[in-house]
């Protein structure tokens, strides 16, 4: 960790984003459980360092694809949480005008392709964005977020192979949270590190602690710079943990208590808070950020709740350009 | 007799068939993880305890495990494939449409493909990729039977028949009809539970059920739409319009006899479907009626369907998207008006 | 004016569009390999010489390269995807049906998906996995336009329109109509070549062509079936039956106006299709006519289609499988007989 | 090569099978080019050592899957060439009663699943056969033949992963003939050896000369025995070359003349003939086998030509059991 190179400002920016994701998700969970919010949700608690570390390494014009679990990535890319919250409520002010919902959240203006909720479905798409950048000679990169489970889909294989053959500016980020839905990763693959799979395409594969936001940022930065300068794709595996259910009201009873406990000790915000304190950042500042964030979220909730629903007939719009 | 939900009835059917024939097994994602949910809608919940080696949890590799099921069926196994949402059938589409549905035919009848595919459908608050009615995409595919049980009684009997059938059978189950419980319960659900007899039973394919007798008009509907049609029929009854409601229960084979008998009586027919109108199941039904029953019709065939768009997320739009009881009531009245 | 085959006309359309707009590119297997064939049916033959960086030869990874095309379209590129046989669309079905067709809608209209997919269809001596008519599988899918050019003139004009359309467009091309030459020529081919004007032209979607005027009966048919219908019409003409032949040219959007005008005149309609009858395009056409034109019909709507099986290999069975000119002649006579 | 362990009889059996495939294919090519035979064909000339070497390692009850290029595998598995030839002519006496044709040739009684002509489509199916053997406790193995091109399909990835996780008795045989249709393998993957890809699943991967029938046999034997005794899957890459066109009348103008020439020098039958001669087998014996084979093939052609066509209405049979 080149932690000494970071200004307090930058560190607090990481912190703020991670907390924004966490608090957003906790608020959404509450709204969902109390029945105020429709639909289904897949949440990001515990993985905040992944989204924030990676997305902080990107520039305007870079584009990410996300999954059924998109909220964290959207926030990390700087999407407006008002429009996100409104989307979750199915309001016309939502980032997809209420057509998408939780799983399809995105905003291409902010570099986020609407969430692809078919596991593995986004991998070729991100590859194609990188392909486009290269064909158009644009100085941008594409980042493809996926889970451990997604690496067993055929699209993973096809995509990484093409990115390799065509030397595309794409970073494949695998957030290995140990589970695909209820299934532990050890039940569905034999490699020790998912990054080993990169060698089948002769691209570099790296595995790091995905709960260490600075480590994630630096690793992403390196891969991004490499890709941006024509060095081709990288596969980055981030070791992390989902400290909430897979979806909706899932109690995640398949996660052993010991494992959960350890994960909670190691969760990224707690970890980063200790680090900030050790760097001399005051508790007050940290607290104040949390408070600010909560206010911002309440505003988003208010905005969402007060927003209009689409008209029923809006169903018929937006199919064709 | 016990009152079971569809999820429970399916589970019982699977359990009984697995006990009866050791070649029967289940394969899919998250179907038998201790502490998990028994698949996305609890159908296989707990079965791994009785059959630890025959409830196979797979990687997220739909094309792969559909192919695995197919391969295993070639040597006498009888897989029941579980896909978490019908929408994901597209990920395995080559295996289903090019392999499973064709291999027997290509072989000149020399191989048998006893495979059951269970897939949840229904427009239920999840947006475009977790809501599709998949029937139209398979209805036009020769080589696969299609079953659409709307009650727990039918679900059990039809699934048992499917497992014993030596051919590929696709079962579409509706998310709002499962009656899944606890953390997997579904908002907006409808009670589709039935009293299930103690004794074993199966239900043959190609036998429709007349859910309600009537004489003025025939409504054909499956799954959730059958309930809406039934509700509409009751409302209409009070207004003096006598509606016959037919639930085909299987789409391939299709019980033309029951449908024709009904239309011969009523002279009017409405097909209600949850999928987009263009190319839906209703098209085939309406076309066949137009070809074979023109002389009986005293009013044009009508289809009530979703619009030709993907499913939107927002509850407001979703409500507009899925045919409602009111829409059915209104359409029936229109038909009666123009034709009496 | 030059006389071009469909393969050549498509090639010219691609070349012109690639010259006009540098965002247009082609992607597929074996489409631009020196010494190769320019795709399975020569459509892109030689284009890699003029556009070395925009004719992209892919690995055999259909899901992958369809997704690549989609991703690239999100940043303004306009891919023309080549799939060697329509049957392989199933390998990319998730990308087509769940992603390409839905992404714009899901985004609330915020992204555009200007993608063209070119896919050969037709029952042509290759057995079940290289013969399918794929239209029914996509006709029921909202979010994608479908074009079916039967002549070189139409192929060129419709492809150019497709490339300029900001939405996904699927073009089904018939193997027996390409007029591919040399080692890639196809036995049983039909001449579908046209005089192609020097000046540029495009053809709007949703505009049918009346291939032959008539007053007794309307036949609707596309691709190869259009030629058989036309031939049947000529035979019938000699026997005193006046047949109108309509070639819709695009299925989505569909030119109901032309069809309805014709039926209003003839009162009789036959739909001919090369795909299996159940759930075919004919079902939708017949159903819509039954709903909206019942009063005009003086005979039941009829569909002539392949049986509900995969395509068999043996020429003897294949001939039985695909609707023939004779079958059309005979069916029309039956209809005329029972209704005059 | 443990060539000294082989009896002349066994060696001549290898030879006979390879020649049977070669002559069958040459005869078919002629019949096709002269227009006597309908349909399309993908032929096996040049790859005979692969099919013969691998299939000779199998026992009754073992099952293979084959591809759009199935003739060689069918013959190597002992299928009746009369029924094969009849199938090519679309006769009712064909192995698929005329329903299949060239690309779907097979006979489950002989352990050959009807050919799967969707590239990559057979890989999960073979995996499922192995899965079935294991579930049913049967002492058999499944062999999955595929081309180099097929290893870029997603099904390759999904299948090998499952075979690894479940430790299935499946041998994945990649016949690397340098081309997928007209596309050279170097254009579509960056690995040097396709067998490297096995490591992404932690299964053994081996690359050997696929034109050396004895080497192929021995390698297959080892993998088969391992699989049979519960040792799990193996990926075997066989380096070979297609010395005919990809399909139909393809002149294969994309193959550089130098490469073709070298391949012809190295083709398996020529190679094995030299070896036989060096082992003291007489030219006469070798010639006589070739003659026998030709007679057998002419009988098959005669049988096929004289066989009946199916009835047109047979189209309607065989859909459902
Ligand atoms: C093709 C497909 N199969 C199955 C699912 C159902 N599903 C949704 S999320 C999920 C688990 C995904 O696991 P992983 O990729 O590790 O992502 P995570 O949920 O851990 O973020 C599954 C099986 C799906 N959405 N798409
Ligand atoms: C899914 C799919 N894509 C494309 C094709 C067309 N096709 C047939 S064979 C072939 C090349 C296959 O290459 P390889 O796997 O190396 O096998 P080989 O032909 O060399 O035996 C292609 C592209 C197909 N049959 N299936
Ligand atoms: Mg995961
Ligand atoms: Mg090859």
Tab-separated table of C-alpha atoms in Angstrom, chain A residues 38-40 87-90 97-101 103-104 115-119 149-150 152-153 180-183 187-188 246-251 253-254 309-316 319, chain B residues 29-30 33-37 40-41 57-63 84-85 87-88 91 125-130 182-186 307-318 320-321:
chain	number	residue	atom	x	y	z
A	38	UNK	CA	-41.529	-2.850	-4.617
A	39	UNK	CA	-39.612	-5.463	-6.575
A	40	UNK	CA	-36.625	-7.466	-5.464
A	87	UNK	CA	-35.864	4.010	-9.897
A	88	UNK	CA	-36.167	1.598	-6.998
A	89	UNK	CA	-39.570	3.044	-6.262
A	90	UNK	CA	-40.580	2.741	-9.894
A	97	UNK	CA	-37.712	6.173	-15.860
A	98	UNK	CA	-39.088	3.274	-13.859
A	99	UNK	CA	-38.596	0.787	-16.658
A	100	UNK	CA	-35.545	-0.890	-15.150
A	101	UNK	CA	-35.818	-1.241	-11.390
A	103	UNK	CA	-31.507	-4.993	-11.335
A	104	UNK	CA	-31.256	-2.794	-14.405
A	115	UNK	CA	-27.440	-3.504	-15.054
A	116	UNK	CA	-27.348	-6.858	-16.800
A	117	UNK	CA	-29.173	-9.241	-14.505
A	118	UNK	CA	-28.407	-12.369	-16.487
A	119	UNK	CA	-25.354	-13.804	-14.759
A	149	UNK	CA	-20.391	-17.411	-9.925
A	150	UNK	CA	-20.363	-15.628	-13.257
A	152	UNK	CA	-18.535	-20.378	-14.671
A	153	UNK	CA	-20.675	-19.042	-17.484
A	180	UNK	CA	-23.052	-17.511	-6.081
A	181	UNK	CA	-26.501	-17.149	-4.559
A	182	UNK	CA	-26.451	-19.886	-1.862
A	183	UNK	CA	-23.701	-21.945	-3.445
A	187	UNK	CA	-18.693	-26.485	-4.817
A	188	UNK	CA	-18.515	-25.131	-8.323
A	246	UNK	CA	-28.263	-12.820	-1.568
A	247	UNK	CA	-31.547	-11.124	-2.346
A	248	UNK	CA	-34.696	-9.849	-0.764
A	249	UNK	CA	-35.238	-11.338	2.661
A	250	UNK	CA	-32.568	-14.049	2.405
A	251	UNK	CA	-31.186	-14.816	5.868
A	253	UNK	CA	-28.449	-19.492	6.582
A	254	UNK	CA	-25.981	-21.318	4.350
A	309	UNK	CA	-45.162	7.422	-11.093
A	310	UNK	CA	-44.957	6.985	-14.824
A	311	UNK	CA	-48.248	6.912	-16.652
A	312	UNK	CA	-49.491	3.382	-17.213
A	313	UNK	CA	-49.297	3.953	-20.954
A	314	UNK	CA	-45.625	4.856	-20.673
A	315	UNK	CA	-45.277	1.092	-20.852
A	316	UNK	CA	-45.547	1.495	-24.590
A	319	UNK	CA	-38.980	0.295	-27.200
B	29	UNK	CA	-28.562	-24.065	-9.363
B	30	UNK	CA	-29.040	-23.770	-5.602
B	33	UNK	CA	-27.920	-26.372	-0.477
B	34	UNK	CA	-28.327	-26.895	3.264
B	35	UNK	CA	-29.507	-23.588	4.671
B	36	UNK	CA	-30.605	-22.515	1.185
B	37	UNK	CA	-33.989	-22.223	-0.442
B	40	UNK	CA	-35.541	-19.994	-6.345
B	41	UNK	CA	-39.079	-20.922	-5.290
B	57	UNK	CA	-26.279	-28.336	-7.414
B	58	UNK	CA	-24.575	-26.958	-10.469
B	59	UNK	CA	-22.287	-24.090	-11.296
B	60	UNK	CA	-24.043	-21.159	-12.992
B	61	UNK	CA	-23.657	-22.774	-16.411
B	62	UNK	CA	-27.063	-23.191	-17.993
B	63	UNK	CA	-25.940	-24.422	-21.407
B	84	UNK	CA	-34.311	-20.362	-11.572
B	85	UNK	CA	-36.221	-18.110	-13.935
B	87	UNK	CA	-35.823	-16.167	-18.822
B	88	UNK	CA	-32.566	-18.070	-18.378
B	91	UNK	CA	-28.804	-19.186	-21.977
B	125	UNK	CA	-41.863	-6.968	-10.129
B	126	UNK	CA	-38.427	-7.867	-11.350
B	127	UNK	CA	-38.119	-6.071	-14.656
B	128	UNK	CA	-37.502	-7.263	-18.162
B	129	UNK	CA	-35.015	-10.091	-17.582
B	130	UNK	CA	-36.899	-11.950	-14.861
B	182	UNK	CA	-41.343	-17.705	4.324
B	183	UNK	CA	-38.520	-15.626	2.943
B	184	UNK	CA	-39.318	-16.831	-0.546
B	185	UNK	CA	-42.957	-15.765	-0.510
B	186	UNK	CA	-44.044	-13.584	-3.360
B	307	UNK	CA	-48.375	-5.223	-25.303
B	308	UNK	CA	-45.461	-5.915	-27.643
B	309	UNK	CA	-42.787	-4.686	-25.253
B	310	UNK	CA	-40.605	-6.282	-22.589
B	311	UNK	CA	-42.006	-6.211	-19.067
B	312	UNK	CA	-41.496	-2.829	-17.392
B	313	UNK	CA	-40.457	-2.629	-13.751
B	314	UNK	CA	-42.619	0.041	-12.202
B	315	UNK	CA	-45.717	-1.447	-10.561
B	316	UNK	CA	-47.844	1.138	-12.308
B	317	UNK	CA	-46.679	0.045	-15.721
B	318	UNK	CA	-46.611	-3.611	-14.805
B	320	UNK	CA	-51.012	-1.908	-17.256
B	321	UNK	CA	-48.888	-4.550	-18.964
